[in-house]
Short mmCIF file of C-alpha atoms and ligand atoms in Angstrom, two decimals:
data_model
loop_
_atom_site.label_atom_id
_atom_site.label_comp_id
_atom_site.label_asym_id
_atom_site.label_seq_id
_atom_site.Cartn_x
_atom_site.Cartn_y
_atom_site.Cartn_z
CA MET A 1 -50.40 -15.13 4.21
CA ARG A 2 -49.31 -13.52 7.57
CA LEU A 3 -46.10 -15.61 7.70
CA SER A 4 -45.01 -14.29 4.16
CA ARG A 5 -45.98 -11.03 4.83
CA THR A 6 -43.37 -11.22 8.37
CA LEU A 7 -40.95 -12.63 5.88
CA THR A 8 -41.07 -9.81 3.80
CA ALA A 9 -40.97 -7.44 6.47
CA THR A 10 -37.82 -9.19 7.83
CA VAL A 11 -35.89 -9.18 4.65
CA VAL A 12 -36.70 -5.74 3.54
CA THR A 13 -35.43 -4.58 6.87
CA ALA A 14 -32.27 -6.90 6.73
CA LEU A 15 -31.45 -5.73 3.26
CA ALA A 16 -32.20 -1.95 4.45
CA LEU A 17 -29.39 -2.40 7.38
CA LEU A 18 -27.04 -4.13 5.07
CA LEU A 19 -27.03 -1.08 2.77
CA THR A 20 -26.67 0.97 5.41
CA ALA A 21 -23.16 -0.49 5.97
CA CYS A 22 -22.03 0.63 2.38
CA GLU A 23 -22.24 3.99 4.04
CA GLY A 24 -18.70 5.34 5.26
CA ASP A 25 -15.22 6.08 4.81
CA TYR A 26 -13.21 3.27 2.67
CA PRO A 27 -9.34 4.46 2.75
CA GLN A 28 -8.78 1.10 1.09
CA SER A 29 -11.39 1.33 -1.53
CA SER A 30 -10.38 -0.01 -5.06
CA ILE A 31 -12.64 2.01 -7.15
CA ASP A 32 -12.22 5.26 -5.94
CA PRO A 33 -8.62 6.10 -7.83
CA ARG A 34 -6.67 8.89 -7.01
CA SER A 35 -3.53 8.69 -9.25
CA ASP A 36 -3.26 8.35 -13.09
CA PHE A 37 -2.39 4.49 -12.39
CA ALA A 38 -5.28 3.90 -10.46
CA GLN A 39 -7.01 5.55 -12.96
CA THR A 40 -6.53 3.30 -15.98
CA ILE A 41 -7.31 0.47 -13.89
CA HIS A 42 -10.64 1.76 -13.01
CA THR A 43 -11.36 2.50 -16.22
CA LEU A 44 -10.51 -0.71 -17.66
CA TYR A 45 -12.70 -2.20 -14.52
CA VAL A 46 -15.73 0.18 -15.12
CA ASP A 47 -15.11 -0.78 -19.26
CA ILE A 48 -15.39 -4.46 -18.53
CA PHE A 49 -18.18 -4.11 -15.69
CA TRP A 50 -20.47 -2.59 -18.50
CA TRP A 51 -19.31 -5.53 -21.05
CA THR A 52 -20.82 -7.98 -18.66
CA MET A 53 -23.85 -6.31 -17.57
CA GLY A 54 -24.75 -6.30 -21.25
CA ILE A 55 -24.12 -9.69 -21.56
CA LEU A 56 -26.18 -10.28 -18.58
CA ALA A 57 -29.17 -8.52 -20.18
CA VAL A 58 -29.05 -10.49 -23.16
CA VAL A 59 -28.62 -13.78 -21.71
CA TRP A 60 -31.59 -12.88 -18.95
CA ILE A 61 -33.98 -11.60 -21.79
CA ALA A 62 -33.36 -14.69 -24.02
CA MET A 63 -34.13 -16.75 -20.93
CA ALA A 64 -37.10 -14.98 -19.90
CA TYR A 65 -38.54 -15.10 -23.73
CA ILE A 66 -37.36 -18.93 -24.28
CA LEU A 67 -39.16 -19.31 -20.63
CA ILE A 68 -42.46 -17.76 -21.53
CA ARG A 69 -42.66 -18.57 -25.33
CA PHE A 70 -41.84 -22.27 -24.83
CA ARG A 71 -43.69 -23.18 -21.46
CA ASP A 72 -45.87 -26.22 -21.46
CA ARG A 73 -49.76 -25.35 -22.06
CA PRO A 74 -52.51 -28.06 -21.63
CA ASP A 75 -53.63 -28.28 -25.07
CA ALA A 76 -49.60 -27.70 -26.67
CA PRO A 77 -48.40 -30.40 -29.02
CA GLU A 78 -45.56 -32.44 -27.90
CA PRO A 79 -41.99 -30.38 -29.05
CA LYS A 80 -40.22 -31.21 -32.34
CA PRO A 81 -37.18 -33.20 -31.34
CA VAL A 82 -33.89 -31.06 -32.83
CA HIS A 83 -30.81 -32.63 -32.68
CA GLY A 84 -27.87 -30.26 -33.41
CA HIS A 85 -27.94 -26.29 -35.07
CA LEU A 86 -24.71 -25.49 -36.72
CA GLY A 87 -25.44 -21.72 -37.15
CA LEU A 88 -25.86 -21.55 -33.25
CA GLU A 89 -23.14 -23.46 -32.50
CA ILE A 90 -20.84 -21.10 -34.74
CA ALA A 91 -22.70 -17.95 -33.34
CA TRP A 92 -21.79 -19.09 -29.81
CA THR A 93 -18.37 -19.69 -30.60
CA ILE A 94 -17.73 -16.91 -32.19
CA VAL A 95 -19.50 -14.25 -30.17
CA PRO A 96 -17.86 -15.51 -26.95
CA ALA A 97 -14.62 -15.16 -28.69
CA LEU A 98 -15.32 -11.90 -29.74
CA ILE A 99 -16.00 -10.80 -26.26
CA VAL A 100 -12.89 -12.09 -25.02
CA VAL A 101 -11.00 -10.44 -27.79
CA ALA A 102 -12.83 -6.90 -26.95
CA ILE A 103 -11.74 -7.44 -23.29
CA ALA A 104 -8.30 -8.12 -24.21
CA ILE A 105 -7.18 -5.47 -26.27
CA PRO A 106 -7.94 -3.02 -23.39
CA THR A 107 -6.45 -5.03 -20.69
CA ILE A 108 -3.38 -5.67 -22.67
CA GLN A 109 -2.91 -1.54 -23.51
CA ALA A 110 -3.58 -0.86 -19.74
CA VAL A 111 -0.85 -3.32 -18.91
CA PHE A 112 1.76 -1.65 -21.11
CA SER A 113 0.73 1.86 -20.46
CA THR A 114 1.49 1.19 -16.60
CA GLN A 115 4.52 -0.10 -17.30
CA GLN A 116 5.60 3.29 -18.77
CA GLY A 117 7.61 5.54 -16.75
CA ASP A 118 9.04 8.79 -17.20
CA PRO A 119 12.50 8.17 -16.02
CA GLU A 120 13.60 11.74 -16.69
CA GLU A 121 10.89 13.38 -14.98
CA ALA A 122 10.14 11.31 -11.95
CA MET A 123 11.60 11.18 -8.25
CA VAL A 124 12.29 7.90 -7.64
CA VAL A 125 11.32 5.94 -4.17
CA ASP A 126 12.97 2.67 -3.17
CA VAL A 127 9.80 0.99 -1.66
CA ILE A 128 11.77 -2.08 0.49
CA GLY A 129 9.30 -4.82 1.81
CA HIS A 130 10.72 -6.12 5.14
CA GLN A 131 8.84 -8.73 7.51
CA TYR A 132 6.45 -6.95 8.62
CA TRP A 133 6.85 -3.40 7.79
CA TRP A 134 8.03 -1.50 4.75
CA GLU A 135 10.96 1.07 4.54
CA PHE A 136 10.90 3.85 1.85
CA ARG A 137 14.30 5.58 0.48
CA TYR A 138 14.87 8.71 -1.55
CA PRO A 139 17.89 8.46 -3.05
CA ASP A 140 17.65 11.62 -4.29
CA HIS A 141 17.43 13.49 -1.07
CA GLY A 142 19.16 10.87 1.25
CA VAL A 143 16.08 10.49 3.12
CA THR A 144 14.86 6.90 4.73
CA THR A 145 11.65 6.54 6.58
CA ALA A 146 9.24 3.46 7.14
CA ASN A 147 5.51 2.87 7.21
CA GLU A 148 4.50 6.08 5.87
CA LEU A 149 5.39 7.25 2.36
CA HIS A 150 5.50 10.91 1.86
CA LEU A 151 4.88 11.89 -2.05
CA PRO A 152 4.22 15.31 -3.68
CA SER A 153 0.81 15.35 -5.65
CA GLY A 154 0.89 16.47 -9.12
CA ARG A 155 4.52 15.15 -9.97
CA PRO A 156 5.54 11.56 -11.54
CA ILE A 157 6.51 9.12 -8.87
CA SER A 158 8.88 5.94 -10.10
CA LEU A 159 8.40 3.29 -7.06
CA ARG A 160 11.62 1.14 -7.43
CA ILE A 161 9.97 -2.16 -5.64
CA TRP A 162 12.22 -4.96 -3.85
CA SER A 163 12.69 -6.73 -0.73
CA ALA A 164 15.14 -7.75 2.05
CA ASP A 165 13.51 -11.04 3.14
CA VAL A 166 10.98 -12.87 1.36
CA MET A 167 8.28 -11.85 -1.17
CA HIS A 168 6.05 -8.96 -0.71
CA SER A 169 3.46 -7.21 -2.51
CA PHE A 170 3.00 -3.20 -2.53
CA TRP A 171 -0.62 -2.28 -2.80
CA VAL A 172 -2.31 1.04 -2.33
CA PRO A 173 -5.70 0.41 -3.87
CA MET A 174 -6.19 4.14 -4.35
CA LEU A 175 -3.13 5.07 -5.98
CA GLY A 176 -1.31 2.22 -7.24
CA GLY A 177 -0.57 -1.76 -7.10
CA LYS A 178 -0.51 -4.27 -6.96
CA ARG A 179 3.32 -4.78 -7.90
CA ASP A 180 5.79 -7.63 -6.19
CA ALA A 181 8.36 -6.83 -4.04
CA ASN A 182 11.14 -9.58 -4.93
CA PRO A 183 13.79 -10.43 -2.49
CA LEU A 184 17.42 -9.15 -4.44
CA ARG A 185 19.42 -11.67 -2.34
CA LEU A 186 18.07 -14.32 -4.47
CA ARG A 187 20.04 -13.09 -7.73
CA PRO A 188 23.18 -14.37 -8.30
CA GLU A 189 26.38 -12.14 -7.70
CA GLY A 190 27.25 -9.57 -10.86
CA VAL A 191 23.63 -10.07 -12.09
CA ASP A 192 21.65 -6.91 -12.95
CA GLN A 193 18.92 -6.55 -10.04
CA LYS A 194 15.53 -6.69 -11.52
CA TYR A 195 13.35 -4.20 -9.64
CA ASN A 196 9.70 -4.14 -10.17
CA TRP A 197 8.54 -0.55 -10.91
CA ILE A 198 5.28 1.78 -10.58
CA HIS A 199 5.05 4.96 -12.31
CA LEU A 200 2.37 7.46 -10.91
CA THR A 201 1.40 10.95 -10.54
CA ALA A 202 -0.98 11.09 -7.43
CA ASP A 203 -3.89 13.69 -7.87
CA GLU A 204 -4.06 15.02 -4.88
CA ALA A 205 -3.34 15.54 -1.09
CA GLY A 206 -4.43 13.22 1.47
CA VAL A 207 -3.85 9.87 3.32
CA PHE A 208 -4.04 6.96 1.62
CA TRP A 209 -3.79 3.37 3.01
CA GLY A 210 -2.33 0.39 1.84
CA GLN A 211 -1.70 -3.20 2.39
CA CYS A 212 0.91 -5.82 1.67
CA ALA A 213 -0.79 -8.11 -1.00
CA GLU A 214 1.49 -11.35 -0.93
CA PHE A 215 1.50 -13.77 1.80
CA CYS A 216 4.79 -13.24 3.43
CA GLY A 217 4.45 -15.03 7.09
CA ALA A 218 2.67 -14.83 10.35
CA SER A 219 2.21 -11.54 10.52
CA HIS A 220 1.46 -10.51 6.47
CA ALA A 221 -2.20 -9.09 7.18
CA LEU A 222 -0.58 -6.81 9.72
CA MET A 223 1.70 -5.25 7.25
CA GLY A 224 0.13 -2.06 6.21
CA MET A 225 1.09 1.19 5.43
CA ARG A 226 0.07 4.70 4.80
CA VAL A 227 0.93 7.13 2.06
CA VAL A 228 0.92 10.69 2.96
CA VAL A 229 0.59 12.95 -0.41
CA HIS A 230 1.54 16.78 0.40
CA ASP A 231 1.24 19.50 -2.26
CA ASP A 232 4.93 20.26 -3.70
CA SER A 233 5.46 22.92 -0.78
CA GLY A 234 4.64 20.11 1.83
CA PHE A 235 6.34 17.82 0.65
CA GLN A 236 9.48 19.99 0.19
CA GLN A 237 9.03 20.67 4.20
CA TRP A 238 8.89 17.15 4.91
CA ILE A 239 12.40 16.56 3.40
CA SER A 240 13.44 19.42 4.95
CA ASP A 241 12.40 18.72 8.44
CA TRP A 242 13.85 15.07 7.92
CA LYS A 243 16.90 16.49 7.37
CA GLY A 244 16.83 19.15 10.38
CA GLU A 245 17.39 21.80 7.56
CA PRO A 246 16.12 25.30 6.88
CA VAL A 247 13.08 24.94 4.17
CA PRO A 248 14.44 25.78 0.44
CA ALA A 249 13.03 29.08 -0.83
CA ALA A 250 10.19 28.07 -3.33
CA PRO A 251 11.82 27.32 -6.67
CA ALA A 252 10.92 30.05 -9.11
CA ASP A 253 10.93 27.49 -11.86
CA ALA A 254 9.44 24.01 -10.62
CA ALA A 255 10.89 22.24 -13.80
CA ALA A 256 14.33 23.15 -13.21
CA VAL A 257 13.90 21.52 -9.83
CA ALA A 258 12.43 18.37 -11.62
CA SER A 259 15.35 17.90 -13.76
CA ALA A 260 17.41 18.58 -11.49
CA ASP A 261 16.00 15.53 -9.08
CA ALA A 262 16.09 13.40 -12.21
CA GLU A 263 19.81 14.03 -12.56
CA ALA A 264 20.38 13.22 -9.52
CA SER A 265 18.01 10.11 -9.48
CA LEU A 266 20.21 8.06 -11.62
CA VAL A 267 20.32 4.67 -10.44
CA ARG A 268 23.48 3.99 -7.37
CA PRO A 269 23.23 0.51 -7.05
CA ALA A 270 26.04 0.26 -4.68
CA ALA A 271 24.08 2.88 -2.33
CA LEU A 272 20.99 0.06 -2.80
CA GLN A 273 22.88 -2.81 -1.20
CA ILE A 274 20.71 -3.60 2.01
CA GLU A 275 24.11 -3.96 3.89
CA ALA A 276 24.74 -0.24 3.14
CA GLY A 277 21.70 0.36 5.09
CA ALA A 278 20.11 3.44 5.47
CA GLU A 279 21.81 5.92 3.72
CA ALA A 280 20.98 8.27 6.12
CA ALA A 281 23.84 9.97 5.15
CA SER A 282 23.20 13.85 6.05
CA VAL A 283 25.21 15.30 8.57
CA PRO A 284 24.14 14.13 12.03
CA GLN A 285 22.93 17.37 14.03
CA GLU A 286 21.29 17.83 17.33
CA PRO A 287 17.58 17.49 16.61
CA ALA A 288 15.84 20.41 18.02
CA LEU A 289 14.81 18.99 21.80
CA ALA A 290 10.98 19.53 22.87
CA ALA A 291 12.96 21.54 25.30
CA ALA A 292 13.15 20.43 28.81
CA ASP A 293 10.40 18.23 29.44
CA PRO A 294 12.55 15.94 31.70
CA LEU A 295 10.41 12.86 30.58
CA VAL A 296 11.37 13.04 26.85
CA GLU A 297 15.03 13.82 28.22
CA ARG A 298 15.00 10.67 30.05
CA GLY A 299 13.36 8.64 27.35
CA ARG A 300 16.15 9.89 24.93
CA GLU A 301 18.68 8.95 27.39
CA VAL A 302 17.11 5.61 27.64
CA PHE A 303 17.00 4.87 23.83
CA HIS A 304 20.70 5.97 22.85
CA SER A 305 22.06 3.89 25.71
CA ASN A 306 20.07 0.55 24.85
CA THR A 307 19.84 -1.78 22.00
CA CYS A 308 17.20 0.19 20.40
CA ILE A 309 20.10 2.21 18.08
CA ALA A 310 21.54 -1.40 17.12
CA CYS A 311 18.51 -1.53 14.77
CA HIS A 312 16.71 1.75 14.74
CA ALA A 313 17.91 5.27 13.20
CA ILE A 314 17.20 8.99 14.18
CA ASN A 315 18.39 11.64 11.75
CA GLY A 316 21.16 13.79 13.84
CA THR A 317 21.80 11.18 16.35
CA ASN A 318 24.08 8.88 17.04
CA ALA A 319 21.45 6.05 16.40
CA GLN A 320 22.28 4.58 12.94
CA GLY A 321 20.86 1.27 12.88
CA ALA A 322 19.77 0.12 9.30
CA ILE A 323 17.33 -3.01 9.81
CA ALA A 324 15.06 -1.65 11.45
CA PRO A 325 12.16 1.36 10.93
CA ASN A 326 14.27 4.49 10.81
CA LEU A 327 12.29 6.45 13.41
CA THR A 328 12.80 10.05 12.35
CA LEU A 329 9.90 12.19 12.76
CA PHE A 330 8.34 9.55 14.67
CA GLY A 331 6.04 11.53 16.60
CA ARG A 332 4.33 12.83 13.08
CA ARG A 333 3.32 9.35 11.81
CA VAL A 334 -0.36 8.48 12.19
CA SER A 335 0.29 4.91 12.76
CA LEU A 336 2.73 2.39 14.25
CA GLY A 337 3.44 -1.24 13.65
CA ALA A 338 3.10 -0.38 9.92
CA GLY A 339 -0.31 0.87 9.67
CA TRP A 340 -1.70 -1.70 12.23
CA LEU A 341 -2.19 0.91 15.29
CA GLU A 342 -3.42 4.35 15.95
CA ASN A 343 0.00 6.36 16.98
CA ASN A 344 -0.73 7.29 20.51
CA PRO A 345 0.96 6.95 23.60
CA ASP A 346 -0.96 4.24 24.91
CA ASN A 347 -0.64 2.20 21.90
CA LEU A 348 3.25 3.06 21.66
CA ARG A 349 3.94 1.48 25.38
CA ARG A 350 2.04 -1.39 24.35
CA TRP A 351 4.10 -2.10 21.46
CA ILE A 352 7.38 -1.34 23.41
CA THR A 353 6.36 -3.65 25.96
CA ALA A 354 5.32 -6.70 23.89
CA PRO A 355 5.38 -6.32 20.35
CA HIS A 356 5.04 -9.98 19.74
CA GLU A 357 1.49 -9.64 21.15
CA VAL A 358 0.62 -6.92 18.44
CA LYS A 359 2.59 -8.42 15.41
CA PRO A 360 3.16 -12.25 15.95
CA GLY A 361 6.86 -12.83 14.15
CA VAL A 362 8.08 -9.34 14.75
CA LEU A 363 12.18 -9.26 14.68
CA MET A 364 11.80 -6.49 17.67
CA PRO A 365 12.42 -7.33 21.48
CA GLY A 366 10.08 -6.73 23.99
CA VAL A 367 10.54 -6.18 27.75
CA ALA A 368 10.54 -9.66 28.64
CA GLN A 369 10.62 -11.25 25.02
CA ALA A 370 13.69 -12.01 23.04
CA GLY A 371 12.93 -10.84 19.43
CA GLY A 372 15.44 -12.05 16.41
CA ASN A 373 18.89 -12.08 17.75
CA TRP A 374 18.21 -9.64 20.33
CA PRO A 375 17.71 -10.38 24.40
CA ALA A 376 14.68 -9.14 26.02
CA THR A 377 15.07 -5.13 26.62
CA ASN A 378 14.26 -5.39 30.21
CA LEU A 379 13.42 -2.13 29.95
CA THR A 380 10.73 -0.98 33.28
CA GLU A 381 7.42 0.49 33.15
CA ASP A 382 8.77 3.98 33.91
CA GLN A 383 11.59 3.86 31.16
CA VAL A 384 8.95 2.52 28.44
CA GLU A 385 7.06 5.67 29.25
CA ALA A 386 9.82 7.76 29.13
CA VAL A 387 11.02 6.10 25.80
CA ALA A 388 7.06 6.28 24.28
CA ALA A 389 7.14 10.19 25.21
CA TYR A 390 10.61 10.87 23.56
CA LEU A 391 9.98 8.82 20.54
CA LEU A 392 6.22 10.86 20.02
CA SER A 393 8.49 13.89 20.57
CA LEU A 394 10.49 13.79 17.25
CA LYS A 395 8.48 15.87 14.95
CU1 CUA B 401 4.26 -8.40 3.20
CU2 CUA B 401 2.36 -9.93 3.03
#
């Protein structure tokens, strides 16, 4: 008796502790939709969940009835042997078939409704998977960024998804996915490129977490991203800041802006070739320097006189490399290493010093390790500190 009481107490305590783990913030929850796309998937999921609960209830009630009604009793007669029952067999073939059809109809509807974009209205963003980071290009704006996708809320977005190397999959559970990012280079020349698309409208401003959802190599699990959804003026501000331009006056007619964007968004495949790289086409101009911090100045010098600029671009500078993340406005990013580390000076120094230790398989060379085709950078500790300060000053 005592033992069973102890056991009960232990089980109840363990369950209570387990349930407290359900409290908290889940930035990658797949049951907390914040876009029309995610809502469609969620509605389908909840509908099917209640279907299965209904089936569970019917099965359990029938089972309980059978267990009680037909249990063996001391004076019970021998049960009558039964062989086959046509009615039952028809019933348990037809009923599951009907259930499957009832689930299939809304599922197929959801598949088609999430494939339909609104190319007239939508802003196109290229989402390009790389081992192991994400590139985002805004062909309407000539803007390129990495690992943090900035979007306006309440406006239709068409994400045109592809890959620069192997297969990846774009997945931001609260907004949309999963959609494979397929390598374009595998297609024979002259064959129309087949992109995958996600069409969505984000409900509200916020920061949403995402993750590569297709095994793509050693650091697949470390290939995350953030989506920063702004209100419309916040998004315009971000674009203007990226270009180093003054913010345009608030448009009197948002629809006019949308249609102007749609015109500009006509697909321009030539500009999208990987070789063409970052269409960081806006006129180079000196970015506003975080004036006269000698460490930042020194970092700027080190960055721009080393191999960093062979791969990385920073708008408004001579760094125009197009094979690694574009670092414009890097100081605003909340994460680094594709959503893997918090963006702060300590982590950034760690990353510049030994990126392979953070992310196995990364192409970026470290201070003492080669990476990709690049030799080790041989930066001193002071130089690393200065470069980190410079990058964090890019806001
Ligand atoms: Cu990219 Cu997994």
